[in-house]
Amino acid sequence: MADIQAMKTIEIRVQQGVQSPDDLTVAVQDTTFDYLMSSPSPEIRVSTYLDRDWPKVEANYAEIFVQEGCLFESKVVRVIPGSKTRKNLVLPCPMLQGEQLIVIVTRKQL
């Protein structure tokens, strides 16, 4: 896995346009970040491996928030948990460092 310190971060927010303690801040690879920022596709999949344990990952989130000059509004369609060691995770639930989270979002240009 790439150096977490050097990776870009995004927030997966519970409520559209509002930061809260229940939001997830996750690191994404540069290629994933670049795709998120530049893809012309209206629906994309954002994959991340959690860089720390999260006591509760929700089944539903409102948006992906990118702090760096984002020119689109996103809406989370679906959150898919993944783990090589724990099968059949059902959200909401705790997730562990190293487990994968795939977030499917639709985007609209601002």
PDB file of C-alpha atoms in Angstrom:
ATOM      1  CA  MET A   1       0.000   0.000   0.000  1.00  0.00           C
ATOM      2  CA  ALA A   2       1.221   3.534  -0.773  1.00  0.00           C
ATOM      3  CA  ASP A   3       2.475   5.921   1.904  1.00  0.00           C
ATOM      4  CA  ILE A   4      -0.696   7.183   3.604  1.00  0.00           C
ATOM      5  CA  GLN A   5       0.982  10.485   4.562  1.00  0.00           C
ATOM      6  CA  ALA A   6       1.573  11.372   0.894  1.00  0.00           C
ATOM      7  CA  MET A   7      -1.919  10.444  -0.278  1.00  0.00           C
ATOM      8  CA  LYS A   8      -4.708  12.952  -0.897  1.00  0.00           C
ATOM      9  CA  THR A   9      -7.714  12.911   1.408  1.00  0.00           C
ATOM     10  CA  ILE A  10     -11.434  13.269   0.845  1.00  0.00           C
ATOM     11  CA  GLU A  11     -14.332  13.459   3.258  1.00  0.00           C
ATOM     12  CA  ILE A  12     -17.318  11.188   2.988  1.00  0.00           C
ATOM     13  CA  ARG A  13     -20.010  13.304   4.608  1.00  0.00           C
ATOM     14  CA  VAL A  14     -23.182  12.220   6.343  1.00  0.00           C
ATOM     15  CA  GLN A  15     -24.970  15.476   5.477  1.00  0.00           C
ATOM     16  CA  GLN A  16     -24.679  17.475   2.240  1.00  0.00           C
ATOM     17  CA  GLY A  17     -22.570  20.625   2.691  1.00  0.00           C
ATOM     18  CA  VAL A  18     -22.060  20.180   6.428  1.00  0.00           C
ATOM     19  CA  GLN A  19     -19.041  18.775   8.240  1.00  0.00           C
ATOM     20  CA  SER A  20     -19.805  16.537  11.225  1.00  0.00           C
ATOM     21  CA  PRO A  21     -17.980  14.187  13.618  1.00  0.00           C
ATOM     22  CA  ASP A  22     -19.570  11.186  11.865  1.00  0.00           C
ATOM     23  CA  ASP A  23     -17.896  12.007   8.525  1.00  0.00           C
ATOM     24  CA  LEU A  24     -15.124   9.741   7.298  1.00  0.00           C
ATOM     25  CA  THR A  25     -11.836  11.281   6.245  1.00  0.00           C
ATOM     26  CA  VAL A  26     -10.084   8.791   3.999  1.00  0.00           C
ATOM     27  CA  ALA A  27      -6.929   8.708   1.922  1.00  0.00           C
ATOM     28  CA  VAL A  28      -7.109   7.890  -1.784  1.00  0.00           C
ATOM     29  CA  GLN A  29      -4.383   7.094  -4.265  1.00  0.00           C
ATOM     30  CA  ASP A  30      -3.315   9.852  -6.634  1.00  0.00           C
ATOM     31  CA  THR A  31      -4.829   8.034  -9.613  1.00  0.00           C
ATOM     32  CA  THR A  32      -8.177   7.725  -7.836  1.00  0.00           C
ATOM     33  CA  PHE A  33      -8.081  11.392  -6.834  1.00  0.00           C
ATOM     34  CA  ASP A  34      -7.198  12.483 -10.384  1.00  0.00           C
ATOM     35  CA  TYR A  35     -10.021  10.352 -11.795  1.00  0.00           C
ATOM     36  CA  LEU A  36     -12.479  11.800  -9.279  1.00  0.00           C
ATOM     37  CA  MET A  37     -11.479  15.339 -10.211  1.00  0.00           C
ATOM     38  CA  SER A  38     -11.283  14.968 -14.008  1.00  0.00           C
ATOM     39  CA  SER A  39     -13.481  12.127 -15.225  1.00  0.00           C
ATOM     40  CA  PRO A  40     -16.313  13.236 -17.511  1.00  0.00           C
ATOM     41  CA  SER A  41     -18.436  10.313 -16.301  1.00  0.00           C
ATOM     42  CA  PRO A  42     -21.508  11.347 -14.258  1.00  0.00           C
ATOM     43  CA  GLU A  43     -21.164   8.241 -12.042  1.00  0.00           C
ATOM     44  CA  ILE A  44     -17.883   6.975 -10.650  1.00  0.00           C
ATOM     45  CA  ARG A  45     -16.545   4.531  -8.080  1.00  0.00           C
ATOM     46  CA  VAL A  46     -14.103   5.793  -5.478  1.00  0.00           C
ATOM     47  CA  SER A  47     -12.066   3.089  -3.780  1.00  0.00           C
ATOM     48  CA  THR A  48     -10.103   3.588  -0.578  1.00  0.00           C
ATOM     49  CA  TYR A  49      -8.397   1.442   2.007  1.00  0.00           C
ATOM     50  CA  LEU A  50      -9.049   2.763   5.487  1.00  0.00           C
ATOM     51  CA  ASP A  51      -5.938   4.227   7.100  1.00  0.00           C
ATOM     52  CA  ARG A  52      -7.305   3.715  10.618  1.00  0.00           C
ATOM     53  CA  ASP A  53     -10.069   1.915  12.500  1.00  0.00           C
ATOM     54  CA  TRP A  54     -13.480   3.573  12.282  1.00  0.00           C
ATOM     55  CA  PRO A  55     -15.909   2.769  15.127  1.00  0.00           C
ATOM     56  CA  LYS A  56     -18.926   3.206  12.839  1.00  0.00           C
ATOM     57  CA  VAL A  57     -19.159   3.337   9.069  1.00  0.00           C
ATOM     58  CA  GLU A  58     -22.655   4.270   7.964  1.00  0.00           C
ATOM     59  CA  ALA A  59     -24.688   2.583   5.236  1.00  0.00           C
ATOM     60  CA  ASN A  60     -25.697   5.946   3.791  1.00  0.00           C
ATOM     61  CA  TYR A  61     -23.703   9.099   3.197  1.00  0.00           C
ATOM     62  CA  ALA A  62     -24.713  12.276   1.407  1.00  0.00           C
ATOM     63  CA  GLU A  63     -21.609  13.442  -0.463  1.00  0.00           C
ATOM     64  CA  ILE A  64     -17.920  13.189  -1.122  1.00  0.00           C
ATOM     65  CA  PHE A  65     -16.242  16.456  -0.267  1.00  0.00           C
ATOM     66  CA  VAL A  66     -12.890  17.340  -1.826  1.00  0.00           C
ATOM     67  CA  GLN A  67     -11.134  20.282  -0.221  1.00  0.00           C
ATOM     68  CA  GLU A  68      -9.017  21.246  -3.232  1.00  0.00           C
ATOM     69  CA  GLY A  69     -10.950  23.464  -5.658  1.00  0.00           C
ATOM     70  CA  CYS A  70     -13.637  20.972  -6.520  1.00  0.00           C
ATOM     71  CA  LEU A  71     -15.818  22.017  -9.452  1.00  0.00           C
ATOM     72  CA  PHE A  72     -18.594  19.488  -8.965  1.00  0.00           C
ATOM     73  CA  GLU A  73     -21.265  18.514  -6.488  1.00  0.00           C
ATOM     74  CA  SER A  74     -21.438  14.828  -5.606  1.00  0.00           C
ATOM     75  CA  LYS A  75     -24.157  12.583  -4.274  1.00  0.00           C
ATOM     76  CA  VAL A  76     -23.354   9.214  -2.740  1.00  0.00           C
ATOM     77  CA  VAL A  77     -25.412   6.480  -4.361  1.00  0.00           C
ATOM     78  CA  ARG A  78     -24.039   3.461  -2.530  1.00  0.00           C
ATOM     79  CA  VAL A  79     -21.338   2.472  -0.032  1.00  0.00           C
ATOM     80  CA  ILE A  80     -19.825  -1.003  -0.347  1.00  0.00           C
ATOM     81  CA  PRO A  81     -17.635  -2.358   2.467  1.00  0.00           C
ATOM     82  CA  GLY A  82     -14.888  -4.830   1.713  1.00  0.00           C
ATOM     83  CA  SER A  83     -12.566  -6.951   3.793  1.00  0.00           C
ATOM     84  CA  LYS A  84     -10.339  -9.890   2.928  1.00  0.00           C
ATOM     85  CA  THR A  85     -10.670 -11.342   6.420  1.00  0.00           C
ATOM     86  CA  ARG A  86     -14.241 -10.441   7.450  1.00  0.00           C
ATOM     87  CA  LYS A  87     -16.808 -11.579   4.925  1.00  0.00           C
ATOM     88  CA  ASN A  88     -20.339 -10.242   4.497  1.00  0.00           C
ATOM     89  CA  LEU A  89     -19.914  -6.940   6.335  1.00  0.00           C
ATOM     90  CA  VAL A  90     -23.236  -5.165   6.744  1.00  0.00           C
ATOM     91  CA  LEU A  91     -23.252  -1.425   7.278  1.00  0.00           C
ATOM     92  CA  PRO A  92     -23.527   0.353   9.641  1.00  0.00           C
ATOM     93  CA  CYS A  93     -20.679  -1.376  11.458  1.00  0.00           C
ATOM     94  CA  PRO A  94     -17.149  -0.781  12.694  1.00  0.00           C
ATOM     95  CA  MET A  95     -14.453  -1.147  10.047  1.00  0.00           C
ATOM     96  CA  LEU A  96     -10.773  -1.760  10.577  1.00  0.00           C
ATOM     97  CA  GLN A  97      -7.605  -0.205   9.250  1.00  0.00           C
ATOM     98  CA  GLY A  98      -6.736  -1.715   5.869  1.00  0.00           C
ATOM     99  CA  GLU A  99     -10.298  -2.661   4.938  1.00  0.00           C
ATOM    100  CA  GLN A 100     -11.647  -1.403   1.636  1.00  0.00           C
ATOM    101  CA  LEU A 101     -14.528   0.968   1.143  1.00  0.00           C
ATOM    102  CA  ILE A 102     -16.001   1.605  -2.299  1.00  0.00           C
ATOM    103  CA  VAL A 103     -18.212   4.653  -2.668  1.00  0.00           C
ATOM    104  CA  ILE A 104     -20.332   5.049  -5.799  1.00  0.00           C
ATOM    105  CA  VAL A 105     -21.167   8.700  -6.494  1.00  0.00           C
ATOM    106  CA  THR A 106     -22.981  10.725  -9.081  1.00  0.00           C
ATOM    107  CA  ARG A 107     -21.518  14.100  -9.979  1.00  0.00           C
ATOM    108  CA  LYS A 108     -22.891  17.354 -11.294  1.00  0.00           C
ATOM    109  CA  GLN A 109     -20.688  20.213 -12.514  1.00  0.00           C
ATOM    110  CA  LEU A 110     -21.060  23.471 -10.587  1.00  0.00           C
TER     111      LEU A 110
END
